[in-house]
Short mmCIF file of C-alpha atoms in Angstrom, two decimals:
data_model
loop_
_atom_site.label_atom_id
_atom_site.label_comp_id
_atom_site.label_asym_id
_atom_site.label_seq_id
_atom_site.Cartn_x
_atom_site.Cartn_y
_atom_site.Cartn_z
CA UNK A 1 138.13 143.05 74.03
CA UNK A 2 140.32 145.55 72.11
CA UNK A 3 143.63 144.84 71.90
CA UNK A 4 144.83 148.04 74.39
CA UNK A 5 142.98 146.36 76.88
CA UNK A 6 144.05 143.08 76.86
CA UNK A 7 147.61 144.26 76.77
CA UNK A 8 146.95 145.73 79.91
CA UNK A 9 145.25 143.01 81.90
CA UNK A 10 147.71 140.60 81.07
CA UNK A 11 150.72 143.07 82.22
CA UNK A 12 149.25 143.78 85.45
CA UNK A 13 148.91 139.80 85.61
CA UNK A 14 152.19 139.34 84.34
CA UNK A 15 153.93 140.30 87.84
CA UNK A 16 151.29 140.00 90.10
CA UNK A 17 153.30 139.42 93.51
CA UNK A 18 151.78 137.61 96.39
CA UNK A 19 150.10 140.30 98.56
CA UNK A 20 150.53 138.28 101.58
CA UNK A 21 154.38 137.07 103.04
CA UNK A 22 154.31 133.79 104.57
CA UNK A 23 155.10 134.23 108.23
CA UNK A 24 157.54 131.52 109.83
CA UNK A 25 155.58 132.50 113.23
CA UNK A 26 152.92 129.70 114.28
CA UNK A 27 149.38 130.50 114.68
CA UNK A 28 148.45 130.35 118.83
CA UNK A 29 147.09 126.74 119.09
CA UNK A 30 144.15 126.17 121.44
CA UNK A 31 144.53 124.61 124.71
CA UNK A 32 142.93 121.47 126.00
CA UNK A 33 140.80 122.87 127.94
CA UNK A 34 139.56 125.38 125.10
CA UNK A 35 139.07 122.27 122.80
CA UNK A 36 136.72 120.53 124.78
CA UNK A 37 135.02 123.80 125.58
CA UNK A 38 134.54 124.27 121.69
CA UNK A 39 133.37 120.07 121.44
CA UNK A 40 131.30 120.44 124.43
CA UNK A 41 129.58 124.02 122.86
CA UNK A 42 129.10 122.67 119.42
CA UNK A 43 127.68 118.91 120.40
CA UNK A 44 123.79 120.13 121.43
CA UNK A 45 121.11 117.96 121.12
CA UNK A 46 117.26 118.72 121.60
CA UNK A 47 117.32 117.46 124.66
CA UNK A 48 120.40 119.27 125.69
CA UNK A 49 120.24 123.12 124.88
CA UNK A 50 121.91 125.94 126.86
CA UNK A 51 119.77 127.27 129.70
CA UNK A 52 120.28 131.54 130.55
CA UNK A 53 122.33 129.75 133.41
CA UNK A 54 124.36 127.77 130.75
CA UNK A 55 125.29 130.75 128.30
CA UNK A 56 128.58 130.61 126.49
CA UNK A 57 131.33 133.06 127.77
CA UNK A 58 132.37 136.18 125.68
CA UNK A 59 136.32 136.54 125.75
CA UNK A 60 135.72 139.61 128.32
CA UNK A 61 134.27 136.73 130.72
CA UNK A 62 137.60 134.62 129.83
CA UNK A 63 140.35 134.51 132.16
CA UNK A 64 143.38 136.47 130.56
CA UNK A 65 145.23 133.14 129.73
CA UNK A 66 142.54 131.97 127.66
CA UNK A 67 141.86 134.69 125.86
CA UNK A 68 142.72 134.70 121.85
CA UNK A 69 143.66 137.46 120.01
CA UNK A 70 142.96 138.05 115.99
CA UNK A 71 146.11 138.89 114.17
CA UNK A 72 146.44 142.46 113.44
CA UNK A 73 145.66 143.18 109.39
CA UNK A 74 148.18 143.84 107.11
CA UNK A 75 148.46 143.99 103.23
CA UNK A 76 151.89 144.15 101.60
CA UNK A 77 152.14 147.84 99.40
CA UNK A 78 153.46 147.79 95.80
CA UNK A 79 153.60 149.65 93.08
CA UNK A 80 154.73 149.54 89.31
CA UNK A 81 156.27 151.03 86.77
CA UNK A 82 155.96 149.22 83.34
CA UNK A 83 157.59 150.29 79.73
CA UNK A 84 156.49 148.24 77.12
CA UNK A 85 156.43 148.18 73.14
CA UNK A 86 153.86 145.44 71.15
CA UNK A 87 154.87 143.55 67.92
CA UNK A 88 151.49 143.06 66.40
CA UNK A 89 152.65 140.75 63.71
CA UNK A 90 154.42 138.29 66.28
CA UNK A 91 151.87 139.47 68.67
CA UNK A 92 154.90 139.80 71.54
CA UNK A 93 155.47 142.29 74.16
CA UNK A 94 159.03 143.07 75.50
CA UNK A 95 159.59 145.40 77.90
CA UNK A 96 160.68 146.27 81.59
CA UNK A 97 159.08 146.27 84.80
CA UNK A 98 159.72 148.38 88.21
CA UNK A 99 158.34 147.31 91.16
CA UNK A 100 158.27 149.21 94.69
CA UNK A 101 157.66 146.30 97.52
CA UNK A 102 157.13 147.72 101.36
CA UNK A 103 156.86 145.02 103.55
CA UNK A 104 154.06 145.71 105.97
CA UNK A 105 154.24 142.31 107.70
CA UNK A 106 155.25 141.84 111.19
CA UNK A 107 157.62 139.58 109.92
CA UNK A 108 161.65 139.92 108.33
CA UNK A 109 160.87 138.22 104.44
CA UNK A 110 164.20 136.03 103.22
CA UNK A 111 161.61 135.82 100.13
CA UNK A 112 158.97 136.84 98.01
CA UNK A 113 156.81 134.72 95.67
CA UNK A 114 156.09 136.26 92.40
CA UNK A 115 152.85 135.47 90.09
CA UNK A 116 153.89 134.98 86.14
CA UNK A 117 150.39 134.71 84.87
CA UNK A 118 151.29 133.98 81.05
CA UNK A 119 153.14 131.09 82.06
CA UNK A 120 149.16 129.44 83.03
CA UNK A 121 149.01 129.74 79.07
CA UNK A 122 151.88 127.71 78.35
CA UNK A 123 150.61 124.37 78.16
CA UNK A 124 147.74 121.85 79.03
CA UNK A 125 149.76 120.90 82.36
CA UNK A 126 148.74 124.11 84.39
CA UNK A 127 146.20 124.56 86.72
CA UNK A 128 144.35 127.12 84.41
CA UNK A 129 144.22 124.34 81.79
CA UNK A 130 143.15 122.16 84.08
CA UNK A 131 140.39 124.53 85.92
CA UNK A 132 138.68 124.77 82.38
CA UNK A 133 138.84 120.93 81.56
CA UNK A 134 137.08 120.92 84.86
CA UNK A 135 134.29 123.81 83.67
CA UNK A 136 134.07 121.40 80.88
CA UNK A 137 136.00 123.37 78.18
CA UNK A 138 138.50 121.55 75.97
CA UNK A 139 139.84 124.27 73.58
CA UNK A 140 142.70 125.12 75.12
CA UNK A 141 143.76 121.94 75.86
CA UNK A 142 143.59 121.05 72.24
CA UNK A 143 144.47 124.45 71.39
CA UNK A 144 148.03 124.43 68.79
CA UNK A 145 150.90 125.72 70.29
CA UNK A 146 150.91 129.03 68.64
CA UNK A 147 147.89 129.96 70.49
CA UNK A 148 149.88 129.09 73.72
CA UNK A 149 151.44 132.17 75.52
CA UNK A 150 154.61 132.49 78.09
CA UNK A 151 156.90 134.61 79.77
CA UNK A 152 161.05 134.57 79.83
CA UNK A 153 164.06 136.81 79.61
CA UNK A 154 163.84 137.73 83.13
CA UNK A 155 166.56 138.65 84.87
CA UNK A 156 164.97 139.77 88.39
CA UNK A 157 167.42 142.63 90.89
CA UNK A 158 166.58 143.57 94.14
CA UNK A 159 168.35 147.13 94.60
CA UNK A 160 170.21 146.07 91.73
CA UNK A 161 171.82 143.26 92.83
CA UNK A 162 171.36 139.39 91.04
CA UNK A 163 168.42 137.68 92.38
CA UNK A 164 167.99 134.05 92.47
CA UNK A 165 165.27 132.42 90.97
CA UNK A 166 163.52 129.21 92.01
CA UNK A 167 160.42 127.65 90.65
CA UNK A 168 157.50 126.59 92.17
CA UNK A 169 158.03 122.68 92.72
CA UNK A 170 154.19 122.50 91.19
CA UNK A 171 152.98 125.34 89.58
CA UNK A 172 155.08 127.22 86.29
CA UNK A 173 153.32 130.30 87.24
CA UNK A 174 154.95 130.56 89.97
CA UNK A 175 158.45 131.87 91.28
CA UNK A 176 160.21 132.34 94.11
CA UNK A 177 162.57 135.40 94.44
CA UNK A 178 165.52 134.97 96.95
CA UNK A 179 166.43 138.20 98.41
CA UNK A 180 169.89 139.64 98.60
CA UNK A 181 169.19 141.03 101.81
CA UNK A 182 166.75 140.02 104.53
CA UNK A 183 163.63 142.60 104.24
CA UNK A 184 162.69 143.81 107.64
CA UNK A 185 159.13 145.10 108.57
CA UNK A 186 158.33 148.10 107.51
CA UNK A 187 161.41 148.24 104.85
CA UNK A 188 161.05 148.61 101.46
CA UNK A 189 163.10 147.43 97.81
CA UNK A 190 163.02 147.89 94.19
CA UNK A 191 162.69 144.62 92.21
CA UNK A 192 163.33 144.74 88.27
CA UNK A 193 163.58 142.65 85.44
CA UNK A 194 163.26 142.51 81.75
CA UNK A 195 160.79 140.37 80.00
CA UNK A 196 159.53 139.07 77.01
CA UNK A 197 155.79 137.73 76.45
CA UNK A 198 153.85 136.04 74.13
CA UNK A 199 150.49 136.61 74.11
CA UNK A 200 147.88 133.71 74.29
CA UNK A 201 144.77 133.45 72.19
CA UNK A 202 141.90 135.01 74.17
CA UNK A 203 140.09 131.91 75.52
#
């Protein structure tokens, strides 16, 4: 993989934000009733199979309070702008990243989690490290700490005003962005921040 490449993959990785918002709404919970329906449908034995006078109802044969509705699809929209330059002796990038976030939930976000992908480089504690010691590959976790990679100097703005940071209680790759500003459905921000990377050895 030429170098070019890489440099791209790993800056589209580098703020990947989660495509989906967590909703604070609760998923509709069957009813009694529907839950032995669903034990009663599922538990057939060969000497107990459905009969054409035993046939399961569709939801158009459901009375109206016990029909379920799917949630209606969404997918959050955003789009980048990146500027970067390379140092190919240190082999560092440092740069700045615009991002346009619509939120095309049904939901108001106080939040948004942001990916930092070369933070799963940084040491033999992340899950990536630990997803290849369970593929059976050891190199990175005995890999010298100049083959490590990471991601800092950020300094995240929503509209252009100071946004707090807070890590992921588990993973390093992960953030969480307070916003200013509650973002309503259909609303959308700019989000920006400096960085600095260091790239990882290709593993």
């Amino acid at each position: 993989m030429n170098v070019l490449k890489r440099i791209g993959i790993l800056l589209l990785a580098a703020f990947s934000a989660q495509l989906s918002a967590r909703s604070q709404a609760s998923t509709p919970s069957l009813s009694a009733a529907q839950e032995r329906f669903a034990a009663d449908s599922l538990q057939l034995t060969p000497q107990r199979k459905l009969t054409p006078q035993r046939q399961l109802p569709t939801q158009r044969q459901l009375p109206p309070q016990r029909q379920l509705t799917a949630p209606k699809y969404w997918q959050q929209e955003l789009n980048y702008t990146i500027d970067v330059s390379l140092n190919n002796t240190e082999h560092t990038l440092d740069g700045f990243v615009k991002i346009l976030y619509k939120n095309c939930s049904p939901d108001t976000l106080s939040f948004i989690w942001i990916h930092l992908w070369p933070n799963a480089y940084k040491n033999d504690q992340t899950a990536f490290s630990e997803q290849l010691l369970d593929n059976g590959r050891t190199d990175f976790y005995f890999s010298d700490k100049d083959k490590k990679g990471y991601i800092n100097h950020l300094d995240f703005r929503v509209d252009g005003i100071l946004a707090k940071m807070e890590d992921h209680p588990r993973y390093i790759d992960i953030i969480k962005i307070i916003l200013p500003r509650p973002l309503l459905p259909g609303a959308q921000i700019t989000i920006t921040t400096p960085f600095h990377e260091q790239l990882p050895f290709l593993f």
